[in-house]
Amino acid sequence: SNAPVKVAVTGAAGQIGYSLLFRIASGALLGPDTPIELRLLEITPALKALEGVVMELDDCAFPTLAGVQIGDDPTKVFDGVNMAMLVGARPRTAGMERGDLLSANGAIFTAQGKALNDVAADDVKILVTGNPANTNALIAMSNAPDIPAERFNALTRLDHNRAISQLAAKLNVPVTEIKKMTIWGNHSATQYPDLFNCEVGGKSAAELVDDHNWLENDFIPTVAKRGAAIIAARGSSSAASAANATIEHMRDWALGTPDGDWVSMAVPSDGSYGVQEGLISSFPCTVKDGKYEIVQGLEVNDFSRAKIDASVAELAEEQAAVKELGLI
Ligand code: NAX
């Protein structure tokens, strides 16, 4: 039998963790034939709650779950991990300035980047879900000089899935008809979901929609502000859909994307599409044999150019702020 894949999840006692762990353990990440060993990191006061979650994992008797370890020390929990999903982060609380938020998260992601650098497996893949996801990933990457930079990604797959769902509803087609959706830029309100390169049944999505007012003033803000709409409706932030997107990003990164389609992944820029090198920005990506590539040669019209530039400018500001704080 094959050796278990070691999968770390941080913030494991949180809301997203409660959806994520059970799906990973049940085989949704790597299929029914790959045993998984879970490595769960939490802060000390949350370990008791995490023990309760582990009791429930035990009670599922998942055939693919080969073991679970929990702890509050990243150098122990990350030892030998092949995948790390960095979900735990410090949320913005009342009275907190942007600098305070970046500092609090900086402390978390410098420490976790260093620990991954020291103890993770050579093939480790790291995905940051905790916000501000792109910049947290940049901080972790910058503190892990021995891990190839391209192994640090941030999550924009939830935005990607939201965009597919909104477009499918508008055109009254099944989601399976929609290919080549792209989220560009930051996982924030400046993100740009691109319908000009998107295809529906092989035709241009923007042409099928044929309504620039809807595209600009309805579709884009609905996708970009969906998180706030979920909070307003549910009373807490998206959790099951965020867990689903985290799994889909990692699954596709490990197992590949289908021919004739791509996914959105926030990855360190190589300068493609004029995005300054080193920023962790969302791009259309394909994956083969565990390696992703940014899709090249797409048309970027003037409307798209301005939207991408605005989101990338925000990423550059965040990068400057964390540089100023000495975090990268
Ligand atoms: P919760 O507050 O429910 O859970 C977060 C957990 O992280 C807590 O249990 C906390 O104890 C733990 N934690 C804090 N610091 C830690 C550390 N240093 N090491 C390990 N664990 C630590 O938040 P939840 O709703 O699960 O959301 C988690 C993160 O995902 C938040 O930052 C949230 O903003 C972000 N999101 C990102 C999304 C994306 O698309 N990229 C969408 C969903 C979500 O908003």
Short mmCIF file of C-alpha atoms and ligand atoms in Angstrom, two decimals:
data_model
loop_
_atom_site.label_atom_id
_atom_site.label_comp_id
_atom_site.label_asym_id
_atom_site.label_seq_id
_atom_site.Cartn_x
_atom_site.Cartn_y
_atom_site.Cartn_z
CA SER A 1 0.00 0.00 0.00
CA ASN A 2 1.15 3.57 -0.66
CA ALA A 3 2.53 5.86 2.02
CA PRO A 4 0.10 8.49 3.32
CA VAL A 5 0.30 12.01 1.95
CA LYS A 6 0.86 14.39 4.85
CA VAL A 7 -1.54 17.34 4.67
CA ALA A 8 -1.22 20.27 7.08
CA VAL A 9 -4.17 22.53 7.85
CA THR A 10 -3.79 25.63 10.02
CA GLY A 11 -6.71 27.25 11.81
CA ALA A 12 -8.10 23.73 11.92
CA ALA A 13 -10.59 24.45 14.73
CA GLY A 14 -12.12 27.36 12.81
CA GLN A 15 -15.19 27.54 10.59
CA ILE A 16 -13.47 26.68 7.31
CA GLY A 17 -11.56 23.91 9.06
CA TYR A 18 -14.82 22.30 10.14
CA SER A 19 -15.84 21.86 6.49
CA LEU A 20 -12.38 21.25 5.10
CA LEU A 21 -11.06 18.45 7.30
CA PHE A 22 -13.93 16.04 6.73
CA ARG A 23 -13.77 16.40 2.97
CA ILE A 24 -9.99 15.96 2.84
CA ALA A 25 -10.27 12.91 5.10
CA SER A 26 -13.04 11.40 2.97
CA GLY A 27 -10.95 11.46 -0.21
CA ALA A 28 -12.19 14.64 -1.92
CA LEU A 29 -8.62 15.95 -2.21
CA LEU A 30 -6.65 13.07 -3.74
CA GLY A 31 -9.25 10.40 -4.37
CA PRO A 32 -10.29 7.18 -2.60
CA ASP A 33 -6.99 5.34 -3.12
CA THR A 34 -4.61 7.81 -1.48
CA PRO A 35 -4.31 7.60 2.30
CA ILE A 36 -4.04 10.97 4.07
CA GLU A 37 -2.33 11.88 7.31
CA LEU A 38 -3.70 15.12 8.73
CA ARG A 39 -1.42 17.56 10.59
CA LEU A 40 -3.54 20.18 12.33
CA LEU A 41 -2.14 23.43 13.68
CA GLU A 42 -3.99 25.73 16.07
CA ILE A 43 -3.18 28.34 18.68
CA THR A 44 -2.97 26.93 22.21
CA PRO A 45 -6.41 28.11 23.44
CA ALA A 46 -8.12 26.38 20.49
CA LEU A 47 -6.48 22.97 20.98
CA LYS A 48 -9.28 21.66 23.21
CA ALA A 49 -11.90 22.51 20.58
CA LEU A 50 -9.64 20.90 17.99
CA GLU A 51 -9.55 17.71 20.06
CA GLY A 52 -13.34 17.64 19.74
CA VAL A 53 -13.08 17.94 15.95
CA VAL A 54 -10.60 15.05 15.93
CA MET A 55 -13.08 12.97 17.95
CA GLU A 56 -15.61 13.58 15.17
CA LEU A 57 -13.05 12.66 12.51
CA ASP A 58 -12.46 9.40 14.40
CA ASP A 59 -16.21 8.82 14.48
CA CYS A 60 -16.39 8.96 10.68
CA ALA A 61 -14.02 5.97 10.39
CA PHE A 62 -12.88 7.27 6.99
CA PRO A 63 -11.00 4.52 5.11
CA THR A 64 -8.61 7.11 3.60
CA LEU A 65 -7.66 8.72 6.91
CA ALA A 66 -4.40 7.12 8.02
CA GLY A 67 -3.73 9.35 11.04
CA VAL A 68 -4.20 12.74 12.69
CA GLN A 69 -1.72 14.81 14.69
CA ILE A 70 -2.53 18.13 16.30
CA GLY A 71 -0.42 20.81 17.96
CA ASP A 72 0.46 24.47 18.42
CA ASP A 73 4.10 24.27 17.27
CA PRO A 74 4.50 24.70 13.50
CA THR A 75 7.96 23.06 13.47
CA LYS A 76 6.38 19.86 14.81
CA VAL A 77 3.10 19.96 12.91
CA PHE A 78 4.72 20.78 9.53
CA ASP A 79 7.40 18.10 9.84
CA GLY A 80 7.55 16.24 6.51
CA VAL A 81 4.30 17.70 5.14
CA ASN A 82 3.63 17.39 1.39
CA MET A 83 0.79 19.91 1.32
CA ALA A 84 0.03 22.84 3.61
CA MET A 85 -3.25 24.72 3.62
CA LEU A 86 -2.71 27.91 5.60
CA VAL A 87 -6.24 28.84 6.63
CA GLY A 88 -5.77 30.31 10.13
CA ALA A 89 -5.23 34.06 10.18
CA ARG A 90 -5.91 37.03 12.40
CA PRO A 91 -9.21 38.70 11.44
CA ARG A 92 -9.60 42.47 11.54
CA THR A 93 -11.34 43.47 14.76
CA ALA A 94 -12.88 46.80 15.80
CA GLY A 95 -10.35 49.60 16.05
CA MET A 96 -7.63 47.71 14.18
CA GLU A 97 -5.77 49.75 11.55
CA ARG A 98 -4.50 48.19 8.33
CA GLY A 99 -0.93 48.26 9.69
CA ASP A 100 -2.05 46.39 12.84
CA LEU A 101 -3.74 43.75 10.69
CA LEU A 102 -0.66 43.29 8.51
CA SER A 103 1.61 43.10 11.59
CA ALA A 104 -0.58 40.53 13.34
CA ASN A 105 -0.70 38.36 10.24
CA GLY A 106 2.95 39.03 9.56
CA ALA A 107 3.84 37.42 12.87
CA ILE A 108 1.84 34.30 11.91
CA PHE A 109 3.09 33.96 8.32
CA THR A 110 6.77 34.73 9.00
CA ALA A 111 6.81 31.99 11.65
CA GLN A 112 4.93 29.51 9.48
CA GLY A 113 7.10 30.29 6.43
CA LYS A 114 10.25 29.67 8.46
CA ALA A 115 8.88 26.43 9.91
CA LEU A 116 7.89 25.13 6.47
CA ASN A 117 11.33 26.08 5.19
CA ASP A 118 12.96 24.04 7.95
CA VAL A 119 10.82 20.91 8.15
CA ALA A 120 8.41 20.45 5.21
CA ALA A 121 8.95 17.71 2.60
CA ASP A 122 10.95 18.65 -0.52
CA ASP A 123 7.83 18.46 -2.68
CA VAL A 124 5.67 20.66 -0.42
CA LYS A 125 2.88 22.70 -2.01
CA ILE A 126 1.55 25.61 0.07
CA LEU A 127 -1.79 27.35 -0.37
CA VAL A 128 -2.79 30.39 1.68
CA THR A 129 -6.52 30.89 2.29
CA GLY A 130 -6.27 33.15 5.37
CA ASN A 131 -6.67 36.85 4.57
CA PRO A 132 -5.14 39.01 3.28
CA ALA A 133 -4.31 35.81 1.36
CA ASN A 134 -2.04 37.11 -1.41
CA THR A 135 0.12 39.16 0.94
CA ASN A 136 0.18 36.47 3.64
CA ALA A 137 1.48 34.09 0.96
CA LEU A 138 4.11 36.66 -0.03
CA ILE A 139 5.25 36.90 3.60
CA ALA A 140 5.47 33.11 4.02
CA MET A 141 7.31 32.77 0.67
CA SER A 142 9.81 35.48 1.60
CA ASN A 143 10.59 33.70 4.86
CA ALA A 144 11.21 30.33 3.18
CA PRO A 145 14.27 30.88 1.00
CA ASP A 146 14.93 27.14 0.48
CA ILE A 147 11.46 26.37 -0.89
CA PRO A 148 11.02 27.25 -4.58
CA ALA A 149 8.89 30.42 -4.75
CA GLU A 150 6.37 28.83 -7.12
CA ARG A 151 5.25 26.47 -4.32
CA PHE A 152 3.49 29.37 -2.59
CA ASN A 153 0.00 30.07 -3.88
CA ALA A 154 -2.98 32.03 -2.57
CA LEU A 155 -6.66 31.18 -2.99
CA THR A 156 -8.80 32.90 -5.63
CA ARG A 157 -10.65 29.73 -6.59
CA LEU A 158 -13.66 30.74 -4.52
CA ASP A 159 -13.90 33.97 -6.53
CA HIS A 160 -13.49 31.89 -9.72
CA ASN A 161 -16.33 29.57 -8.71
CA ARG A 162 -18.53 32.51 -7.71
CA ALA A 163 -17.95 34.07 -11.13
CA ILE A 164 -18.90 30.82 -12.91
CA SER A 165 -22.05 30.52 -10.84
CA GLN A 166 -23.16 34.13 -11.49
CA LEU A 167 -22.54 33.81 -15.22
CA ALA A 168 -24.37 30.47 -15.44
CA ALA A 169 -27.39 32.04 -13.74
CA LYS A 170 -27.33 35.08 -16.05
CA LEU A 171 -27.16 32.97 -19.23
CA ASN A 172 -29.36 30.21 -17.84
CA VAL A 173 -26.83 27.49 -18.68
CA PRO A 174 -25.36 24.73 -16.51
CA VAL A 175 -22.02 25.59 -14.87
CA THR A 176 -20.42 22.77 -16.89
CA GLU A 177 -20.88 24.86 -20.08
CA ILE A 178 -18.56 27.57 -18.75
CA LYS A 179 -14.83 27.28 -19.47
CA LYS A 180 -11.80 29.53 -19.19
CA MET A 181 -13.01 31.80 -16.41
CA THR A 182 -10.25 34.01 -15.01
CA ILE A 183 -9.88 36.01 -11.83
CA TRP A 184 -7.00 38.48 -12.13
CA GLY A 185 -5.21 40.27 -9.28
CA ASN A 186 -5.86 40.35 -5.57
CA HIS A 187 -8.38 38.33 -3.53
CA SER A 188 -10.09 41.57 -2.51
CA ALA A 189 -12.77 43.95 -3.76
CA THR A 190 -10.38 45.03 -6.57
CA GLN A 191 -10.21 41.53 -8.12
CA TYR A 192 -11.15 41.35 -11.80
CA PRO A 193 -13.32 38.48 -13.08
CA ASP A 194 -12.74 38.43 -16.87
CA LEU A 195 -15.57 37.50 -19.24
CA PHE A 196 -13.67 38.50 -22.39
CA ASN A 197 -11.52 35.36 -22.37
CA CYS A 198 -14.26 33.18 -20.88
CA GLU A 199 -16.18 30.73 -23.09
CA VAL A 200 -19.72 29.40 -22.85
CA GLY A 201 -20.41 26.42 -25.09
CA GLY A 202 -17.32 27.50 -27.07
CA LYS A 203 -18.52 31.09 -27.62
CA SER A 204 -17.25 34.31 -26.00
CA ALA A 205 -19.02 34.91 -22.68
CA ALA A 206 -18.80 38.71 -23.06
CA GLU A 207 -20.45 38.50 -26.52
CA LEU A 208 -23.19 36.17 -25.27
CA VAL A 209 -23.92 38.46 -22.33
CA ASP A 210 -23.92 41.43 -24.74
CA ASP A 211 -24.56 43.88 -21.90
CA HIS A 212 -21.54 45.87 -20.77
CA ASN A 213 -23.56 47.63 -18.08
CA TRP A 214 -24.40 44.26 -16.48
CA LEU A 215 -20.80 43.06 -16.83
CA GLU A 216 -19.31 46.19 -15.26
CA ASN A 217 -21.93 47.28 -12.73
CA ASP A 218 -23.59 44.01 -11.71
CA PHE A 219 -21.42 40.97 -12.43
CA ILE A 220 -18.04 42.32 -11.29
CA PRO A 221 -19.26 43.88 -8.00
CA THR A 222 -21.49 40.88 -7.22
CA VAL A 223 -18.50 38.52 -7.53
CA ALA A 224 -16.09 40.85 -5.73
CA LYS A 225 -18.50 41.58 -2.84
CA ARG A 226 -19.98 38.11 -2.50
CA GLY A 227 -18.14 37.53 0.77
CA ALA A 228 -19.88 40.51 2.36
CA ALA A 229 -23.26 39.34 1.00
CA ILE A 230 -22.74 35.92 2.63
CA ILE A 231 -21.92 37.59 5.96
CA ALA A 232 -25.03 39.76 5.70
CA ALA A 233 -27.24 36.72 5.01
CA ARG A 234 -25.65 34.03 7.17
CA GLY A 235 -24.20 36.05 10.01
CA SER A 236 -20.77 34.53 9.45
CA SER A 237 -18.33 34.47 6.57
CA SER A 238 -18.29 31.86 3.83
CA ALA A 239 -16.93 28.60 5.17
CA ALA A 240 -18.14 25.52 3.24
CA SER A 241 -17.60 27.24 -0.12
CA ALA A 242 -14.16 28.45 0.97
CA ALA A 243 -13.26 24.93 2.08
CA ASN A 244 -14.50 23.55 -1.25
CA ALA A 245 -12.38 26.05 -3.19
CA THR A 246 -9.31 25.29 -1.06
CA ILE A 247 -9.69 21.59 -1.87
CA GLU A 248 -10.29 22.23 -5.59
CA HIS A 249 -7.19 24.43 -5.88
CA MET A 250 -4.97 21.85 -4.19
CA ARG A 251 -6.56 18.90 -6.03
CA ASP A 252 -6.03 20.54 -9.42
CA TRP A 253 -2.47 21.59 -8.50
CA ALA A 254 -1.69 17.96 -7.61
CA LEU A 255 -3.73 16.09 -10.23
CA GLY A 256 -3.94 18.57 -13.15
CA THR A 257 -6.52 20.64 -15.00
CA PRO A 258 -8.72 19.25 -17.81
CA ASP A 259 -7.79 19.84 -21.47
CA GLY A 260 -9.46 22.89 -22.96
CA ASP A 261 -9.93 24.67 -19.65
CA TRP A 262 -7.99 26.50 -16.98
CA VAL A 263 -8.43 27.63 -13.38
CA SER A 264 -7.60 30.80 -11.44
CA MET A 265 -4.65 30.56 -9.05
CA ALA A 266 -2.82 33.36 -7.25
CA VAL A 267 0.84 32.55 -7.95
CA PRO A 268 4.15 34.46 -7.83
CA SER A 269 4.22 36.56 -10.99
CA ASP A 270 6.97 35.93 -13.55
CA GLY A 271 6.10 39.26 -15.18
CA SER A 272 3.34 37.79 -17.36
CA TYR A 273 0.68 40.28 -18.51
CA GLY A 274 2.72 43.17 -17.11
CA VAL A 275 2.20 42.04 -13.49
CA GLN A 276 5.32 43.01 -11.59
CA GLU A 277 7.52 40.00 -10.90
CA GLY A 278 7.31 38.50 -7.41
CA LEU A 279 3.82 39.75 -6.49
CA ILE A 280 1.43 36.89 -5.74
CA SER A 281 -1.38 37.71 -8.14
CA SER A 282 -4.22 35.68 -9.63
CA PHE A 283 -3.78 34.38 -13.19
CA PRO A 284 -5.35 31.82 -15.51
CA CYS A 285 -3.32 28.63 -14.97
CA THR A 286 -3.15 25.12 -16.33
CA VAL A 287 -1.56 22.26 -14.41
CA LYS A 288 0.21 19.16 -15.67
CA ASP A 289 2.29 16.65 -13.68
CA GLY A 290 2.01 18.75 -10.50
CA LYS A 291 3.37 21.92 -12.15
CA TYR A 292 1.29 24.92 -13.11
CA GLU A 293 1.85 27.35 -15.94
CA ILE A 294 0.33 30.77 -16.45
CA VAL A 295 -1.72 30.68 -19.67
CA GLN A 296 0.06 32.90 -22.19
CA GLY A 297 -1.07 35.03 -25.10
CA LEU A 298 -4.57 36.02 -23.96
CA GLU A 299 -6.01 39.26 -25.25
CA VAL A 300 -6.23 42.01 -22.64
CA ASN A 301 -8.47 44.84 -23.88
CA ASP A 302 -8.37 48.38 -22.48
CA PHE A 303 -11.18 47.69 -20.00
CA SER A 304 -9.42 44.58 -18.67
CA ARG A 305 -6.04 46.33 -18.60
CA ALA A 306 -7.33 49.09 -16.32
CA LYS A 307 -9.02 46.59 -13.98
CA ILE A 308 -5.95 44.35 -13.76
CA ASP A 309 -3.64 47.34 -13.21
CA ALA A 310 -5.82 48.65 -10.35
CA SER A 311 -5.80 45.30 -8.53
CA VAL A 312 -2.06 44.80 -9.08
CA ALA A 313 -1.41 48.34 -7.78
CA GLU A 314 -3.19 47.33 -4.57
CA LEU A 315 -0.96 44.25 -4.27
CA ALA A 316 2.12 46.44 -4.77
CA GLU A 317 0.89 48.75 -1.96
CA GLU A 318 0.42 45.77 0.37
CA GLN A 319 3.91 44.56 -0.56
CA ALA A 320 5.37 48.01 0.22
CA ALA A 321 3.53 48.06 3.57
CA VAL A 322 4.86 44.68 4.71
CA LYS A 323 8.35 45.61 3.48
CA GLU A 324 8.11 48.77 5.59
CA LEU A 325 7.15 46.59 8.59
CA GLY A 326 10.22 44.40 7.99
CA LEU A 327 8.11 41.28 7.32
CA ILE A 328 9.64 40.49 3.93
P1 NAX B 1 -12.20 31.33 12.00
O1 NAX B 1 -11.92 32.55 12.83
O2 NAX B 1 -13.44 30.55 12.21
O3 NAX B 1 -10.98 30.31 12.18
C1 NAX B 1 -9.65 30.71 12.12
C2 NAX B 1 -8.87 29.79 13.02
O4 NAX B 1 -7.48 30.11 12.87
C3 NAX B 1 -9.21 29.96 14.50
O5 NAX B 1 -9.59 28.72 15.04
C4 NAX B 1 -7.91 30.47 15.11
O6 NAX B 1 -7.68 29.98 16.42
C5 NAX B 1 -6.89 29.92 14.13
N1 NAX B 1 -5.58 30.60 14.17
C6 NAX B 1 -5.31 31.91 14.41
N2 NAX B 1 -3.99 32.12 14.43
C7 NAX B 1 -3.41 30.94 14.18
C8 NAX B 1 -2.06 30.52 14.09
N3 NAX B 1 -1.04 31.37 14.29
N4 NAX B 1 -1.81 29.22 13.83
C9 NAX B 1 -2.81 28.35 13.67
N5 NAX B 1 -4.12 28.68 13.76
C10 NAX B 1 -4.41 29.96 14.01
O7 NAX B 1 -12.06 31.81 10.49
P2 NAX B 1 -12.55 31.07 9.15
O8 NAX B 1 -13.93 31.50 8.86
O9 NAX B 1 -12.23 29.64 9.24
O10 NAX B 1 -11.61 31.82 8.06
C11 NAX B 1 -10.21 31.62 8.06
C12 NAX B 1 -9.54 32.62 7.14
O11 NAX B 1 -9.98 32.45 5.81
C13 NAX B 1 -9.84 34.08 7.49
O12 NAX B 1 -8.63 34.82 7.39
C14 NAX B 1 -10.79 34.49 6.38
O13 NAX B 1 -10.74 35.89 6.15
C15 NAX B 1 -10.24 33.71 5.24
N6 NAX B 1 -11.12 33.53 4.07
C16 NAX B 1 -10.54 33.51 2.84
C17 NAX B 1 -11.25 33.28 1.68
C18 NAX B 1 -10.58 33.24 0.36
O14 NAX B 1 -11.28 33.07 -0.64
N7 NAX B 1 -9.27 33.39 0.24
C19 NAX B 1 -12.72 33.11 1.74
C20 NAX B 1 -13.22 32.69 3.09
C21 NAX B 1 -12.55 33.38 4.24
O15 NAX B 1 -13.09 34.67 4.38
#
